[in-house]
XYZ file of C-alpha atoms in Angstrom:
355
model
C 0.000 0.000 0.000
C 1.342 3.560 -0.993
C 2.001 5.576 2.251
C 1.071 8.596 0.991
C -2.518 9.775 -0.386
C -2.772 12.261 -3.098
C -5.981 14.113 -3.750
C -6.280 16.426 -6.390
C -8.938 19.002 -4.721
C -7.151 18.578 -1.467
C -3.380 19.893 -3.025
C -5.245 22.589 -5.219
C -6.827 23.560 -1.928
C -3.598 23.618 0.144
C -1.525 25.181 -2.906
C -4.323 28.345 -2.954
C -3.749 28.518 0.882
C 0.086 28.885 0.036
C -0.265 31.422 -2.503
C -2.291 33.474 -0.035
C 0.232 33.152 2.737
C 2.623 34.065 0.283
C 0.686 37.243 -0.844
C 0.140 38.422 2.946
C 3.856 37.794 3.823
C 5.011 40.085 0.649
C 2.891 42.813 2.021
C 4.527 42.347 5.331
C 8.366 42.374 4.364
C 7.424 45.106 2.342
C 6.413 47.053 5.157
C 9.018 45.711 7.998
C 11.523 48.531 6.824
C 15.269 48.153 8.612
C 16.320 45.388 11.027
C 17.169 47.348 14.361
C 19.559 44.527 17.507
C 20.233 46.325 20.394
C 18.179 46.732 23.388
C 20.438 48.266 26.264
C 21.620 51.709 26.267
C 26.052 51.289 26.672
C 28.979 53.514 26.622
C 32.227 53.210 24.943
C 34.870 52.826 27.762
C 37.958 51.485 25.872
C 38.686 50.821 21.578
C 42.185 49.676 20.440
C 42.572 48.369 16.755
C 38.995 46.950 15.902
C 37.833 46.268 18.793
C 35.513 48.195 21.276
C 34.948 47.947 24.736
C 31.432 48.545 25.950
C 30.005 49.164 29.807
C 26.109 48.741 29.782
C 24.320 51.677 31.526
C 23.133 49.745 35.272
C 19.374 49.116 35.572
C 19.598 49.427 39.289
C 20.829 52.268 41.738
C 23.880 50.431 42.644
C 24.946 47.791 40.681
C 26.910 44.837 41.972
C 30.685 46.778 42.920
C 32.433 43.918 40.999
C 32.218 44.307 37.053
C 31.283 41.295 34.834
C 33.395 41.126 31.929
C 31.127 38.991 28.589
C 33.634 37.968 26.169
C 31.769 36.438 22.935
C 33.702 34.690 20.681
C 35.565 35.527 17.175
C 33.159 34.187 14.766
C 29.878 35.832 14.453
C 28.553 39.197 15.810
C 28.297 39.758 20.290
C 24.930 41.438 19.855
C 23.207 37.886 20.023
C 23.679 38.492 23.727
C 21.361 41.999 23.430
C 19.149 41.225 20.536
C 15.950 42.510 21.326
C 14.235 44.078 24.243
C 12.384 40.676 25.565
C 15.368 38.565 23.985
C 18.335 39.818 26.292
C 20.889 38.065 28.162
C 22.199 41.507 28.950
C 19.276 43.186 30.222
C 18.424 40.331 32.628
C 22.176 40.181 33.951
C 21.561 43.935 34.667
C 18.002 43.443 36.135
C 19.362 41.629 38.355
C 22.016 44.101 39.667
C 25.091 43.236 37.947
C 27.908 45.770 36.419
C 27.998 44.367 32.707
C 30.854 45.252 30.110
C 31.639 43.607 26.485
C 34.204 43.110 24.265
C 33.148 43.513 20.653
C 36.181 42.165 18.525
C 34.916 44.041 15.049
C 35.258 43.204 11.791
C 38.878 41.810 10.800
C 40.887 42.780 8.146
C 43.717 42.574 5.995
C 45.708 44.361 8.468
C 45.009 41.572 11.096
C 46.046 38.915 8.782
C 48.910 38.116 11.804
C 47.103 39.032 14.869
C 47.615 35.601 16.935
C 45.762 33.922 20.042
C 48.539 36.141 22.531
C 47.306 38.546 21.001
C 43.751 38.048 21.417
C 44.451 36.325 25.000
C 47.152 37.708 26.584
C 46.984 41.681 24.551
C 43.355 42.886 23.841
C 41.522 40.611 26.828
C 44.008 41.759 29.300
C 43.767 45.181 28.458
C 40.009 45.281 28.272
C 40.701 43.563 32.150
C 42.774 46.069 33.144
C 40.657 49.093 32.052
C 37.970 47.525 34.124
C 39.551 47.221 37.100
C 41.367 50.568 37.029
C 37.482 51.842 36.616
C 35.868 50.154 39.241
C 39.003 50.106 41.932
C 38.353 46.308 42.134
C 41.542 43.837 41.687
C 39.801 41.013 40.685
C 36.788 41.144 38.324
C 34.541 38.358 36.952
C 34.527 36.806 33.233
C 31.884 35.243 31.134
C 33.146 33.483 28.242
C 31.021 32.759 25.764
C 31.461 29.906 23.236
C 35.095 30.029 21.787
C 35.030 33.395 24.048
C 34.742 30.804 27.010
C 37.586 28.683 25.783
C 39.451 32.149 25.704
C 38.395 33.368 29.201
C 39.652 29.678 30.483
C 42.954 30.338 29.005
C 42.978 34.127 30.253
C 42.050 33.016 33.802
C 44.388 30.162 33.974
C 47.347 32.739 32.761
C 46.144 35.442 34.713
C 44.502 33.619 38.325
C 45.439 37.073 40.378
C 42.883 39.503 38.065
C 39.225 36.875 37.926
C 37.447 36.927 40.796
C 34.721 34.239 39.555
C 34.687 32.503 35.758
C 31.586 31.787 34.302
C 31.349 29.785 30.943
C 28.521 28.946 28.355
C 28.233 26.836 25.652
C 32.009 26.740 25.887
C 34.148 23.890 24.420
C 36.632 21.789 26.122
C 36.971 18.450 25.194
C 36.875 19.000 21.263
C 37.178 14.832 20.668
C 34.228 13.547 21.987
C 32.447 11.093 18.669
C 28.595 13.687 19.243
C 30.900 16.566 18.100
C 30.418 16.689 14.071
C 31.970 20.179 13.937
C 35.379 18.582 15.387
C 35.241 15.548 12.952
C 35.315 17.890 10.068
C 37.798 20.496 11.724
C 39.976 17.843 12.502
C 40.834 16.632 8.859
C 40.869 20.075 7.444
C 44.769 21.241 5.870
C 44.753 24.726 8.351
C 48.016 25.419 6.830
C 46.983 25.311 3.326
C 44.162 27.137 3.817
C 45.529 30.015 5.427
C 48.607 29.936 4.018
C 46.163 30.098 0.741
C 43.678 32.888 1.739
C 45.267 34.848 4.737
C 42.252 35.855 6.725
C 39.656 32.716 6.736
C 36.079 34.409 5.554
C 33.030 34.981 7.686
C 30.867 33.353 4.778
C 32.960 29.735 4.576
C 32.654 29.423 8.362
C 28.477 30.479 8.552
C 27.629 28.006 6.255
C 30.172 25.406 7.520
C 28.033 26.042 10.128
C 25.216 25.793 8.574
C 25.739 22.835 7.170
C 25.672 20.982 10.664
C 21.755 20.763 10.203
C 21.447 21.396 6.249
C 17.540 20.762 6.107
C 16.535 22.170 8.973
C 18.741 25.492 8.723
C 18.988 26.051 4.914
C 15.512 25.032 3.701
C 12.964 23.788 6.334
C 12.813 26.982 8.622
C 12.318 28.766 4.865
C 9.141 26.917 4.596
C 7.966 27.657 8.018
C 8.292 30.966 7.846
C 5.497 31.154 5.282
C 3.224 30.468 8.496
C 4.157 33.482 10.635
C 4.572 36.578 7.246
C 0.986 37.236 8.516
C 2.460 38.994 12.061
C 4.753 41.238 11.431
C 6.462 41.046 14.827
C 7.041 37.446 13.895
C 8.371 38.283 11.100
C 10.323 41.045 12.244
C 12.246 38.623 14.945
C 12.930 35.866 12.115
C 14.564 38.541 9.927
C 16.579 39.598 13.076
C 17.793 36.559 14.004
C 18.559 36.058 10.144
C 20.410 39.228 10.118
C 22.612 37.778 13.086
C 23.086 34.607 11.242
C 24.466 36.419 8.135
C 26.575 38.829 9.971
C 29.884 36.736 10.139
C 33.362 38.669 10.416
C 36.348 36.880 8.715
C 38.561 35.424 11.241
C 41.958 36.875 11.398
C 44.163 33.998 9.761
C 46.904 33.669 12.056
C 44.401 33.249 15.228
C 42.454 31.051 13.345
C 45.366 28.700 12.169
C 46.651 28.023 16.499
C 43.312 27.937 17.665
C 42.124 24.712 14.941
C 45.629 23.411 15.551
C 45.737 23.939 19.320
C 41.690 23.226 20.483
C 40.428 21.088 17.557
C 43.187 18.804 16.222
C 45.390 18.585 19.026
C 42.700 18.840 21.803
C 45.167 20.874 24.045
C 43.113 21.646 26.836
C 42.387 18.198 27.920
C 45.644 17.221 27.026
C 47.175 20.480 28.749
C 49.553 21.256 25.666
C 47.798 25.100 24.503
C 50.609 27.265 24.227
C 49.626 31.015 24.516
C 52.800 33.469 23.923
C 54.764 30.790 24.873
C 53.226 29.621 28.244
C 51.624 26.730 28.699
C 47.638 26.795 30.039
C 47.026 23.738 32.709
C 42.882 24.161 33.711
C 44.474 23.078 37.022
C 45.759 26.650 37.363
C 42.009 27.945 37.469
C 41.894 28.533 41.386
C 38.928 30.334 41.124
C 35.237 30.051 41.688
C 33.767 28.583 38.232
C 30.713 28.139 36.945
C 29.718 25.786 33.610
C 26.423 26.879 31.551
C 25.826 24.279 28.744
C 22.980 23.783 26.779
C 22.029 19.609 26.930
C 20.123 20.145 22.861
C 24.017 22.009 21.650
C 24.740 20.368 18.371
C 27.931 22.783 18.073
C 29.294 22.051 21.493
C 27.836 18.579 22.646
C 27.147 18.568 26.990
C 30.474 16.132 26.753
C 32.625 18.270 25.383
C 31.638 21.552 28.260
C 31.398 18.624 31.149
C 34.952 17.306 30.149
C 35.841 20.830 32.389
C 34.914 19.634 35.744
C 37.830 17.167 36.111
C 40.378 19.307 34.225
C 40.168 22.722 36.905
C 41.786 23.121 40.042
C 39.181 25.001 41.808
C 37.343 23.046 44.623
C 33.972 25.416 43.913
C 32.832 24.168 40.700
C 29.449 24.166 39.596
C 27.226 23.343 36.869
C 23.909 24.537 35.148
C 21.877 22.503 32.355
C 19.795 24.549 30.435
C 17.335 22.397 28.189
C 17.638 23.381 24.777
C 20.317 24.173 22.510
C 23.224 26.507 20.942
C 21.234 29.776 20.449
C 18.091 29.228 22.651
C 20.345 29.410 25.211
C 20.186 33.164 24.310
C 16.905 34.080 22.923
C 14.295 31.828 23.884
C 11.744 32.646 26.576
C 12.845 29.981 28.654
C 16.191 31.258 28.426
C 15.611 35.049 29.910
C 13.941 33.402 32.955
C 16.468 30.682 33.763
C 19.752 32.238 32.795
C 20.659 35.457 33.966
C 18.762 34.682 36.884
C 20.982 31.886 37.781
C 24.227 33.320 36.548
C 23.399 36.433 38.933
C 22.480 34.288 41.607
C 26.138 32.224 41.830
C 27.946 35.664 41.357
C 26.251 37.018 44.398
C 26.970 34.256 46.537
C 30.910 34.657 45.947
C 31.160 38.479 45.220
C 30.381 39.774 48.430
């Protein structure tokens, strides 16, 4: 028996309800206008090169006295962390009292073609640390890493123990060999020589749909379809297009960076192995005396839960703790769930040791 009935009056009926979906969403695009991200007013504290250093205006009359430092990672664009006014990571951290800065890395390049992870690490982090603390008269501040940005602040705080007060990490690779991470499988045979040797910067377009191509009908053709179902709202609409915008936006990574950090963290699995080499010292996880805390999301299909849980036997911190947030990659960020759960209990851990 065929498993699938076709009437003819049935698919003319659903093919005229298509073509009117299709005529209300053109109205609606047409009308949407420009994509605004952004929700939080901020202030420029610090720039050097491309990147910019941002301090959130506080939400209460006196924020937390020790500064939280976000630092997002190289590929894509840090306003996924303030994308909207109801879709803000930022704007709960500062509803619930805290100081919150950023580091926005820019847009690479030629002229960064040889900017390297001690730079990145030990040159624009620390500086962006230092400002901070010279600002709020604090000598130890506390990091969120974000992503590859976590795998940074683990290196940063393992370097530089005397300036992190408490560590917090999401989504944040560490164990880049475990079999549930398909990124790593592919990363792992790539030539990274060749290919930067080849093209100098890597570009922001071969990584997003490298990407991409993680979940190929469900990211480049299934949500397409869907979206035919919501061109009726415009609000709807609006917050696909801005989430598409943040998709799309992808600096190039600057080459030389790139090149250590797939040689280093993907094909050589350094930090479990404790062989990363940043300006010629070597990070051990066992240096990280401080308080940290692990956010992963248990649905990430670009960091599996293994490869952020590998961290708990690696540091050398007695306070270690963990948070599982049920969903995956970017929900972590922008679903509803997310806004309740996440800042809350990020703010919630940094009270308790920031006293």
């Amino acid at each position: 028996m065929f498993p699938i009935t076709l009437r003819p009056d049935q698919m003319a009926k659903e093919l005229a309800e298509f073509g009117e979906k299709l005529t209300h969403g053109s109205r609606t695009l047409a009308g949407i206008g420009d994509i605004e991200v952004g929700a939080c007013a901020k202030e420029v504290v610090y720039q050097e090169d491309k990147l910019t250093l941002y301090r959130y205006q506080p939400r209460v009359k006196q924020p937390h006295p020790v500064p939280l430092l976000i630092v997002y990672a190289l590929v894509n664009r840090p306003y996924m962390t303030d994308l909207q006014e109801d879709r803000s990571l930022v704007r709960g951290l500062l509803d619930a009292g805290l100081d919150v800065y950023l580091i926005d890395w820019g847009y690479p390049d030629a002229a960064d073609r040889f900017l390297n992870l001690d730079d990145y690490i030990n040159g624009y982090i620390r500086r962006c640390v230092d400002r901070i603390r010279a600002r709020s008269a604090q000598e130890r501040i506390n990091l969120l890493g974000i992503c590859q940005g976590g795998a940074f602040s683990l290196c940063f705080s393992a370097l530089h123990p005397e300036r992190v007060r408490n560590l917090v990490t999401m989504v944040t690779p560490v164990d880049f060999h475990t079999p549930d991470n398909l990124l790593s499988h592919w990363v792992r045979q790539i030539d990274v020589d060749l290919l930067v040797d080849t093209l100098g910067n890597v570009p922001g377009e071969l990584l997003n749909w490298t990407f991409l191509t993680l979940k190929p009908f469900r990211l480049t053709g299934q949500k397409y379809v869907d979206l035919v179902n919501i061109l009726e709202k415009e609000e709807a609409a609006r917050n696909f297009l801005r989430m598409e915008k943040w998709i799309f936006d992808s600096p190039d990574q600057a080459g030389e960076a790139f090149r250590e950090f797939v040689k280093q963290f993907f094909q050589d699995n350094g930090l479990v192995k404790g062989t990363v080499e940043i300006g010629g010292r070597r990070v051990d996880l066992k240096d990280l005396s401080m308080p940290v805390f692990n956010v992963y999301a248990t649905q990430d299909h670009l960091v599996p839960p293994a490869s952020s849980l590998a961290m708990k036997s690696l540091v050398g911190t007695r306070d270690y703790s963990e948070f599982a947030f049920r969903g995956g990659h970017i929900g972590i960020y922008v679903s509803g769930r997310a806004q309740k759960e996440i800042p809350a209990a990020v703010a919630e851990w940094l009270n308790a040791r920031s006293g």
